[in-house]
Short mmCIF file of C-alpha atoms and ligand atoms in Angstrom, two decimals:
data_model
loop_
_atom_site.label_atom_id
_atom_site.label_comp_id
_atom_site.label_asym_id
_atom_site.label_seq_id
_atom_site.Cartn_x
_atom_site.Cartn_y
_atom_site.Cartn_z
CA MET A 11 33.29 61.67 98.61
CA THR A 12 35.45 58.55 98.33
CA SER A 13 36.22 56.03 101.03
CA GLN A 14 39.07 53.59 101.51
CA THR A 15 38.89 50.36 103.48
CA ILE A 16 42.09 49.00 104.96
CA ASN A 17 42.71 45.52 106.34
CA PRO A 18 45.68 45.33 108.70
CA PRO A 19 48.64 43.65 106.94
CA SER A 20 50.94 41.07 108.55
CA ARG A 21 54.04 42.94 107.38
CA LEU A 22 55.01 46.48 106.33
CA ALA A 23 58.16 47.05 104.30
CA GLY A 24 59.61 49.36 101.71
CA ALA A 25 62.03 52.14 100.90
CA PHE A 26 60.85 55.29 99.23
CA ASP A 27 61.33 58.98 98.46
CA LEU A 28 59.00 61.52 99.98
CA PRO A 29 57.19 64.41 98.34
CA GLY A 30 58.67 67.86 98.92
CA ASP A 31 58.16 69.65 102.20
CA LYS A 32 54.94 71.65 102.15
CA SER A 33 56.24 74.65 104.11
CA ILE A 34 59.42 74.91 102.03
CA SER A 35 57.51 74.50 98.74
CA HIS A 36 55.16 77.40 99.57
CA ARG A 37 58.08 79.63 100.53
CA ALA A 38 60.21 78.73 97.50
CA ALA A 39 57.34 79.74 95.19
CA ILE A 40 56.45 82.96 97.02
CA PHE A 41 59.97 84.26 97.66
CA ASN A 42 61.17 83.48 94.13
CA ALA A 43 58.08 85.19 92.68
CA ILE A 44 59.14 88.48 94.31
CA ALA A 45 62.85 87.93 93.64
CA GLU A 46 65.12 89.26 90.95
CA GLY A 47 65.98 86.54 88.41
CA SER A 48 64.63 83.09 87.69
CA ALA A 49 64.76 79.85 89.67
CA THR A 50 63.87 76.20 89.31
CA ILE A 51 62.39 74.38 92.28
CA ASP A 52 62.74 70.59 92.10
CA ASN A 53 60.66 68.15 94.17
CA PHE A 54 58.06 70.92 94.52
CA LEU A 55 55.07 69.52 96.42
CA THR A 56 52.13 69.21 94.03
CA GLY A 57 49.59 68.93 96.85
CA ALA A 58 46.53 71.15 96.54
CA ASP A 59 47.82 73.60 99.19
CA CYS A 60 51.00 74.44 97.28
CA LEU A 61 49.14 74.53 93.97
CA ALA A 62 46.83 77.14 95.53
CA THR A 63 49.89 79.28 96.27
CA VAL A 64 51.09 78.89 92.67
CA HIS A 65 47.67 79.84 91.24
CA LEU A 66 47.43 82.93 93.43
CA LEU A 67 50.95 84.08 92.54
CA GLN A 68 50.02 83.67 88.86
CA ALA A 69 46.88 85.74 89.48
CA LEU A 70 49.20 88.42 90.91
CA GLY A 71 51.21 88.51 87.70
CA ALA A 72 54.07 86.12 88.49
CA ASP A 73 55.36 83.95 85.66
CA ILE A 74 55.38 80.36 86.97
CA ALA A 75 55.32 77.01 85.15
CA LEU A 76 54.93 73.52 86.61
CA GLU A 77 56.35 70.44 84.88
CA GLN A 78 55.25 67.10 86.25
CA GLY A 79 56.23 63.56 85.32
CA GLU A 80 56.60 60.12 86.88
CA GLY A 81 58.05 60.85 90.35
CA MET A 82 59.18 64.39 89.45
CA ALA A 83 57.83 67.91 89.80
CA ARG A 84 59.70 71.06 88.84
CA LEU A 85 58.47 74.60 89.24
CA THR A 86 60.10 77.34 87.18
CA VAL A 87 59.60 80.84 88.55
CA GLN A 88 60.53 84.02 86.77
CA GLY A 89 60.67 86.62 89.55
CA VAL A 90 58.91 89.95 89.06
CA GLY A 91 60.88 91.67 91.83
CA LEU A 92 59.69 93.07 95.14
CA TYR A 93 57.60 95.77 93.43
CA GLY A 94 56.44 93.87 90.32
CA LEU A 95 53.19 92.18 91.41
CA THR A 96 49.94 93.48 89.87
CA GLU A 97 46.39 93.84 91.15
CA PRO A 98 44.39 90.60 90.75
CA THR A 99 41.12 90.89 88.87
CA ASP A 100 39.29 88.40 91.10
CA MET A 101 39.31 87.12 94.67
CA LEU A 102 42.36 85.12 95.71
CA ASP A 103 41.11 81.69 96.83
CA ALA A 104 43.59 79.94 99.14
CA THR A 105 41.23 76.88 99.25
CA ASN A 106 42.22 74.80 102.35
CA SER A 107 45.66 76.33 102.86
CA GLY A 108 46.40 78.39 105.97
CA THR A 109 49.99 78.94 104.87
CA THR A 110 48.83 80.40 101.54
CA MET A 111 46.36 82.73 103.18
CA ARG A 112 48.57 84.00 106.00
CA LEU A 113 51.77 84.42 103.99
CA LEU A 114 49.91 86.13 101.15
CA ALA A 115 48.14 88.41 103.64
CA GLY A 116 51.63 89.62 104.66
CA LEU A 117 52.64 90.02 101.03
CA MET A 118 49.41 91.85 100.07
CA ALA A 119 49.87 94.26 102.99
CA GLY A 120 52.91 95.67 101.19
CA GLN A 121 51.23 96.17 97.78
CA SER A 122 49.73 99.42 96.63
CA PHE A 123 46.62 97.68 95.29
CA PHE A 124 43.45 95.98 96.49
CA SER A 125 43.06 92.25 97.03
CA VAL A 126 40.65 89.87 98.71
CA LEU A 127 41.80 86.57 100.22
CA THR A 128 39.27 83.84 100.80
CA GLY A 129 39.27 80.08 101.33
CA ASP A 130 37.13 76.99 101.81
CA ALA A 131 34.74 76.51 104.76
CA SER A 132 37.53 75.17 107.01
CA LEU A 133 39.94 78.03 106.26
CA ARG A 134 37.16 80.60 106.74
CA ARG A 135 36.73 79.27 110.30
CA ARG A 136 40.43 79.55 111.22
CA PRO A 137 41.81 82.49 113.25
CA MET A 138 43.08 85.41 111.16
CA ALA A 139 43.22 88.22 113.76
CA ARG A 140 46.74 86.97 114.49
CA VAL A 141 47.86 88.38 111.09
CA VAL A 142 45.25 91.12 110.61
CA GLU A 143 46.17 92.99 113.83
CA PRO A 144 49.96 93.30 113.36
CA LEU A 145 49.61 94.01 109.61
CA ALA A 146 47.20 96.83 110.45
CA LEU A 147 49.79 98.18 112.91
CA MET A 148 52.20 98.27 109.96
CA GLY A 149 49.78 100.51 108.08
CA ALA A 150 47.82 98.08 105.87
CA ARG A 151 44.07 98.57 105.72
CA ILE A 152 42.44 95.17 106.26
CA MET A 153 38.78 94.35 106.68
CA ALA A 154 37.93 90.85 107.83
CA ARG A 155 34.72 88.99 108.59
CA GLY A 156 33.59 88.58 112.21
CA ASN A 157 34.99 91.91 113.36
CA GLY A 158 38.49 91.28 112.05
CA GLN A 159 38.73 87.61 112.95
CA PHE A 160 38.04 85.49 109.88
CA ALA A 161 38.50 85.35 106.09
CA PRO A 162 37.56 86.71 103.64
CA LEU A 163 40.18 89.41 104.17
CA ALA A 164 39.95 92.57 102.03
CA ILE A 165 43.36 94.23 101.91
CA ARG A 166 44.40 97.62 100.64
CA GLY A 167 48.14 97.63 101.14
CA SER A 168 50.27 100.62 101.87
CA ARG A 169 53.75 101.51 100.65
CA PRO A 170 56.01 101.83 102.45
CA LEU A 171 54.66 100.05 105.53
CA HIS A 172 55.77 101.13 109.01
CA ALA A 173 58.43 99.07 110.69
CA ILE A 174 57.04 97.76 113.99
CA ASN A 175 58.33 96.28 117.20
CA TYR A 176 55.94 93.42 117.85
CA ALA A 177 55.75 90.52 120.33
CA LEU A 178 54.28 87.38 118.74
CA PRO A 179 51.72 85.95 121.19
CA VAL A 180 51.56 82.48 119.52
CA ALA A 181 54.40 80.36 118.16
CA SER A 182 53.16 80.46 114.57
CA ALA A 183 55.53 80.29 111.60
CA GLN A 184 52.69 81.47 109.36
CA VAL A 185 52.26 84.66 111.37
CA LYS A 186 56.02 85.18 111.68
CA SER A 187 56.47 84.67 107.92
CA ALA A 188 53.60 87.02 107.07
CA LEU A 189 55.24 89.73 109.16
CA ILE A 190 58.68 89.08 107.69
CA LEU A 191 57.20 89.40 104.19
CA ALA A 192 55.47 92.66 105.13
CA ALA A 193 58.71 93.87 106.76
CA LEU A 194 60.41 93.65 103.35
CA TYR A 195 58.04 96.45 102.29
CA ALA A 196 58.56 98.57 105.43
CA ARG A 197 60.76 101.63 105.87
CA GLY A 198 63.34 100.82 108.55
CA SER A 199 63.88 97.75 110.74
CA THR A 200 61.02 95.59 111.95
CA LEU A 201 61.65 93.82 115.24
CA LEU A 202 59.73 90.63 116.03
CA ARG A 203 59.90 89.42 119.64
CA GLY A 204 58.16 86.80 121.77
CA LYS A 205 57.29 83.44 120.25
CA VAL A 206 59.46 83.56 117.14
CA GLY A 207 61.03 80.10 117.62
CA SER A 208 58.63 78.23 115.32
CA ARG A 209 59.82 76.53 112.07
CA ASP A 210 62.51 78.70 110.50
CA HIS A 211 62.33 77.91 106.76
CA THR A 212 61.49 81.53 105.94
CA GLU A 213 64.55 82.83 107.73
CA ARG A 214 66.86 80.22 106.15
CA MET A 215 65.56 80.78 102.62
CA LEU A 216 65.51 84.58 102.72
CA ARG A 217 69.06 84.66 104.07
CA ALA A 218 70.11 82.35 101.22
CA MET A 219 68.45 84.85 98.86
CA GLY A 220 70.58 87.68 100.21
CA VAL A 221 68.13 89.24 102.68
CA PRO A 222 69.93 89.96 105.96
CA LEU A 223 68.00 88.88 109.06
CA ASP A 224 69.28 89.13 112.62
CA ILE A 225 68.07 86.19 114.65
CA ALA A 226 68.54 85.29 118.31
CA ILE A 227 66.54 82.37 119.71
CA GLU A 228 66.76 81.48 123.40
CA PRO A 229 68.09 77.91 123.63
CA GLY A 230 65.46 75.38 124.66
CA SER A 231 62.68 77.94 124.31
CA ASP A 232 60.34 79.11 121.55
CA GLU A 233 61.15 82.77 122.29
CA GLY A 234 63.67 85.17 120.79
CA LEU A 235 64.22 88.14 118.51
CA ILE A 236 64.26 88.58 114.73
CA SER A 237 65.00 91.86 113.01
CA ILE A 238 64.46 92.56 109.31
CA VAL A 239 65.62 95.61 107.36
CA GLY A 240 63.02 96.71 104.79
CA GLY A 241 63.60 97.30 101.10
CA VAL A 242 66.16 94.57 100.36
CA GLN A 243 65.44 92.84 97.04
CA PRO A 244 65.65 88.99 97.35
CA LYS A 245 67.73 87.25 94.65
CA ALA A 246 66.23 84.19 92.90
CA ARG A 247 67.50 80.88 94.26
CA SER A 248 67.09 77.44 92.69
CA LEU A 249 66.68 74.51 95.06
CA ALA A 250 65.54 70.93 95.48
CA VAL A 251 62.92 70.72 98.23
CA PRO A 252 63.76 68.22 101.02
CA GLY A 253 61.27 65.40 101.76
CA ASP A 254 58.50 66.46 104.13
CA ILE A 255 59.07 65.27 107.72
CA SER A 256 55.36 65.78 108.41
CA THR A 257 54.62 63.22 105.70
CA ALA A 258 57.46 60.95 106.83
CA ALA A 259 55.94 60.98 110.32
CA PHE A 260 53.03 58.79 109.16
CA TRP A 261 55.43 56.08 107.98
CA MET A 262 57.64 56.47 111.05
CA VAL A 263 54.71 55.70 113.34
CA ALA A 264 53.53 52.85 111.12
CA GLY A 265 57.05 51.36 111.22
CA VAL A 266 57.66 51.59 114.96
CA ALA A 267 54.15 50.57 116.03
CA HIS A 268 53.55 47.63 113.64
CA PRO A 269 54.86 44.31 114.99
CA ASN A 270 56.58 43.29 111.74
CA ALA A 271 57.88 46.35 109.91
CA GLU A 272 60.91 47.96 108.37
CA LEU A 273 60.59 51.16 106.32
CA THR A 274 63.27 53.44 104.91
CA LEU A 275 62.53 57.03 103.95
CA HIS A 276 65.00 58.87 101.73
CA GLY A 277 65.99 62.54 101.95
CA VAL A 278 63.78 63.65 104.85
CA GLY A 279 64.15 67.21 106.18
CA ILE A 280 65.33 67.08 109.81
CA ASN A 281 65.40 70.83 110.57
CA PRO A 282 65.66 71.19 114.40
CA THR A 283 62.47 73.31 114.40
CA ARG A 284 60.57 70.39 112.81
CA ARG A 285 62.00 67.19 114.23
CA GLY A 286 60.13 66.91 117.53
CA ILE A 287 58.34 63.82 116.24
CA ILE A 288 61.64 61.93 115.89
CA GLU A 289 62.68 62.88 119.41
CA ALA A 290 59.26 61.97 120.86
CA LEU A 291 59.13 58.58 119.12
CA GLN A 292 62.69 57.79 120.22
CA GLU A 293 61.77 58.70 123.79
CA MET A 294 58.84 56.27 123.49
CA GLY A 295 61.34 53.54 122.59
CA GLY A 296 60.97 53.77 118.81
CA ASN A 297 63.79 52.22 116.78
CA ILE A 298 64.58 55.10 114.41
CA VAL A 299 67.98 55.35 112.74
CA LEU A 300 69.14 58.44 110.85
CA ARG A 301 71.79 57.89 108.18
CA LYS A 302 73.58 59.90 105.52
CA ARG A 303 73.05 63.24 107.21
CA ARG A 304 73.64 66.01 104.68
CA GLU A 305 72.42 69.48 103.64
CA GLN A 306 70.02 70.33 100.86
CA ALA A 307 68.67 73.80 100.09
CA GLY A 308 70.16 75.12 103.34
CA GLU A 309 68.24 72.53 105.34
CA PRO A 310 69.60 69.42 107.13
CA ILE A 311 68.29 66.14 105.68
CA ALA A 312 68.85 62.40 106.34
CA ASP A 313 67.65 58.94 105.35
CA ILE A 314 65.52 57.44 108.09
CA THR A 315 64.95 53.74 108.84
CA VAL A 316 62.26 52.68 111.29
CA ARG A 317 61.65 49.20 112.68
CA SER A 318 59.07 47.51 114.92
CA SER A 319 59.57 48.59 118.52
CA GLY A 320 57.98 48.24 121.95
CA LEU A 321 56.58 51.68 122.77
CA ARG A 322 55.88 53.31 126.15
CA GLY A 323 53.85 56.42 126.95
CA ILE A 324 55.54 59.82 127.39
CA GLU A 325 54.64 63.41 128.21
CA VAL A 326 55.09 66.16 125.58
CA GLY A 327 54.61 69.90 126.09
CA GLY A 328 56.30 73.31 126.19
CA ALA A 329 58.80 74.28 123.50
CA MET A 330 58.59 70.74 121.99
CA ILE A 331 55.06 71.42 120.73
CA PRO A 332 55.82 73.90 117.91
CA THR A 333 58.47 71.45 116.61
CA MET A 334 55.81 68.78 116.07
CA ILE A 335 52.51 70.66 115.85
CA ASP A 336 51.32 68.89 112.67
CA GLU A 337 52.55 65.50 113.91
CA LEU A 338 50.55 65.42 117.16
CA PRO A 339 47.65 63.53 115.53
CA ILE A 340 49.95 60.73 114.34
CA LEU A 341 51.83 60.79 117.67
CA ALA A 342 48.45 60.03 119.25
CA ILE A 343 48.33 56.78 117.23
CA ALA A 344 51.79 55.81 118.55
CA ALA A 345 50.43 56.62 122.03
CA ALA A 346 47.43 54.34 121.44
CA CYS A 347 49.87 51.47 120.74
CA ALA A 348 52.17 52.26 123.67
CA GLU A 349 52.19 50.85 127.16
CA GLY A 350 50.82 53.33 129.70
CA ARG A 351 49.65 56.90 129.32
CA THR A 352 50.78 59.63 126.95
CA ILE A 353 50.09 63.22 127.93
CA ILE A 354 50.04 65.99 125.31
CA ARG A 355 49.86 69.47 126.85
CA ASP A 356 50.43 73.12 125.78
CA ALA A 357 48.97 72.17 122.39
CA ALA A 358 45.81 74.30 122.18
CA GLU A 359 47.01 75.32 118.67
CA MET A 360 45.87 71.85 117.53
CA ARG A 361 42.36 73.25 117.73
CA ALA A 362 43.21 76.02 115.18
CA LYS A 363 44.17 73.65 112.34
CA GLU A 364 42.13 72.34 109.36
CA THR A 365 39.87 70.80 112.01
CA ASP A 366 39.91 71.00 115.78
CA ARG A 367 42.47 68.19 115.90
CA ILE A 368 42.09 67.54 119.62
CA ALA A 369 38.41 66.78 118.99
CA THR A 370 38.85 64.88 115.70
CA VAL A 371 41.73 62.74 117.02
CA ALA A 372 39.94 61.97 120.30
CA ASP A 373 36.75 61.06 118.44
CA GLY A 374 38.55 58.72 116.03
CA LEU A 375 40.56 57.01 118.76
CA SER A 376 37.44 56.45 120.90
CA ARG A 377 35.75 54.84 117.89
CA MET A 378 38.71 52.48 117.66
CA GLY A 379 38.38 51.52 121.34
CA ILE A 380 41.08 53.70 122.91
CA ALA A 381 40.52 55.68 126.12
CA VAL A 382 41.18 59.39 125.52
CA GLU A 383 40.61 62.31 127.82
CA GLN A 384 40.40 65.68 126.05
CA ARG A 385 41.90 68.76 127.70
CA PRO A 386 41.59 72.37 126.51
CA ASP A 387 45.28 72.27 125.51
CA GLY A 388 45.80 68.60 124.68
CA MET A 389 44.81 65.08 125.60
CA ILE A 390 45.67 62.06 127.68
CA ILE A 391 45.75 58.76 125.81
CA THR A 392 45.92 55.37 127.48
CA GLY A 393 47.53 52.73 125.29
CA GLY A 394 45.42 49.69 124.44
CA LYS A 395 44.23 47.55 121.54
CA MET A 396 42.71 49.40 118.59
CA HIS A 397 39.88 47.77 116.65
CA GLY A 398 38.70 48.68 113.16
CA ALA A 399 36.02 51.38 112.78
CA THR A 400 34.55 53.82 110.29
CA ILE A 401 36.33 57.19 110.57
CA ASP A 402 35.37 60.44 108.87
CA SER A 403 38.32 62.57 107.71
CA HIS A 404 36.25 65.73 108.37
CA ASP A 405 38.01 67.00 105.21
CA ASP A 406 41.31 67.21 107.10
CA HIS A 407 44.20 65.61 105.20
CA ARG A 408 46.17 64.78 108.33
CA ILE A 409 43.15 63.18 110.03
CA ALA A 410 42.59 60.95 106.97
CA MET A 411 46.24 59.82 106.97
CA THR A 412 46.44 59.48 110.76
CA PHE A 413 43.55 57.01 110.84
CA ALA A 414 44.74 55.19 107.71
CA ILE A 415 47.93 54.44 109.67
CA ALA A 416 45.86 53.50 112.74
CA ALA A 417 44.03 51.03 110.46
CA LEU A 418 47.33 49.22 109.77
CA LEU A 419 47.75 48.70 113.52
CA ALA A 420 44.17 47.75 114.46
CA SER A 421 42.30 44.46 114.46
CA GLY A 422 39.72 44.14 111.68
CA PRO A 423 38.99 46.48 108.78
CA THR A 424 38.81 50.28 109.02
CA THR A 425 37.08 52.57 106.54
CA ILE A 426 38.21 56.16 106.02
CA GLN A 427 35.47 58.37 104.64
CA GLY A 428 36.45 61.49 102.71
CA ALA A 429 39.71 59.76 101.76
CA GLU A 430 40.43 62.01 98.75
CA VAL A 431 41.44 64.90 101.05
CA VAL A 432 44.99 63.44 101.32
CA SER A 433 45.68 65.28 98.03
CA VAL A 434 46.04 68.50 100.06
CA SER A 435 49.56 67.48 101.14
CA TYR A 436 50.29 63.95 99.83
CA PRO A 437 48.55 63.04 96.56
CA ALA A 438 50.38 59.66 96.35
CA PHE A 439 49.45 58.58 99.90
CA TRP A 440 46.98 55.81 99.05
CA ALA A 441 49.24 54.41 96.32
CA GLU A 442 52.23 54.35 98.73
CA LEU A 443 50.08 52.73 101.42
CA ASN A 444 49.20 49.93 99.03
CA LYS A 445 52.86 49.42 98.22
CA VAL A 446 54.07 49.14 101.82
CA MET A 447 51.20 46.76 102.67
CA ASN A 448 51.62 44.41 99.74
CA VAL A 449 55.01 42.98 100.53
CA GLU A 450 56.15 39.40 100.84
CA GLY A 451 57.59 37.86 103.98
C1 S3P B 503 53.17 76.09 108.64
C2 S3P B 503 53.16 76.39 109.96
C3 S3P B 503 52.31 75.69 110.95
C4 S3P B 503 51.80 74.35 110.41
C5 S3P B 503 51.32 74.44 109.00
C6 S3P B 503 52.40 74.97 108.08
C7 S3P B 503 54.01 76.91 107.75
O1 S3P B 503 51.21 76.50 111.26
O2 S3P B 503 50.78 73.86 111.24
O3 S3P B 503 50.91 73.16 108.52
O4 S3P B 503 54.29 76.49 106.61
O5 S3P B 503 54.42 78.00 108.17
P1 S3P B 503 51.35 77.70 112.34
O6 S3P B 503 52.51 78.50 111.91
O7 S3P B 503 50.08 78.47 112.28
O8 S3P B 503 51.53 77.01 113.65
#
């Protein structure tokens, strides 16, 4: 285990590119692997989560190569077609990656072979009934530990699957995407209802690959309808992955909350189903300017500049939560620096992530001297003055980065234990942190 000690700097400045979006990278690899034709995926995220997806697709017979150089990463995928995957000879280890496990569970449900999906200790504690139950309704045979609740998952797929009419009980893009993948292998039209308004990268990418999806989302809500016709072969699609807004969020909070900061982030994905963090920080008074709005890979992107700002507490909940679910830990750091109280509600899903992020965020903030009240579905944070502390990452990449940013804003040094876990989604994090801290002026 490695640790990093951070002394708060007097200034933060810099302009930089961000690694590729994690959600889009996973999808680009998976969908192109089952497509017809070959594709190149530039700015592919080389974090451990996306590499796990690549390794598992290779174990399923897909032909994928990764080229990596200074500041570049390109994945080349030769698609095997919807029906071209082959039975793996060993267990499929998704390591720490929920997206890998849940999306591949959907894909494996449609294969006429046997597979076992497992993961590390954190992933084996995370809820899997949310994919196991609907995939079983589609006709896949799935056995899972803990009476169907946890990985390992042993899957004997079925072909064709049954098309189902299913109401999603949680706003989870991983569950939705697993069911859309399985629906490609179903006879007839699958209808997904209920909480389908989570991040929509799957829908955008599959449509761009020639798979027709009917989508109707209720405005201002996370509910709607998606219907998918089975049996349509996706066509390979090359793309350059937009910068990850979930990664950008760490720098956005550092920039608005530090008293002497200006940071510019190039090419950040600003998909409406992901940009809740921008809206929340702006509502708190954050000086965030979006420039050069454009499209890349069917996704809206922009350059973002953030500057030191006076922040005030806000309340976030409802349909906002799925648009910023991974950013709630770093929002909590902005809240700690804001005047007054910030209330986060309707966010019980935070407890189903790599760690129970309500508990790990509340624990870290209390160690740094901030008053936090935990709720079953969120927390109430009273802004104050953070002081340095020793914080354990609990092997959660976003907890490590959240408290590294808190360290920039605290008085005195902070040590992050288990610092290496950032490689799950942002291998260059510590190097970038050093760069933005070591600036003149
Ligand atoms: C993801 C969806 C979210 C998010 C995760 C990535 C995805 O999870 O927390 O980091 O790529 O689909 P849920 O869909 O379970 O909310």
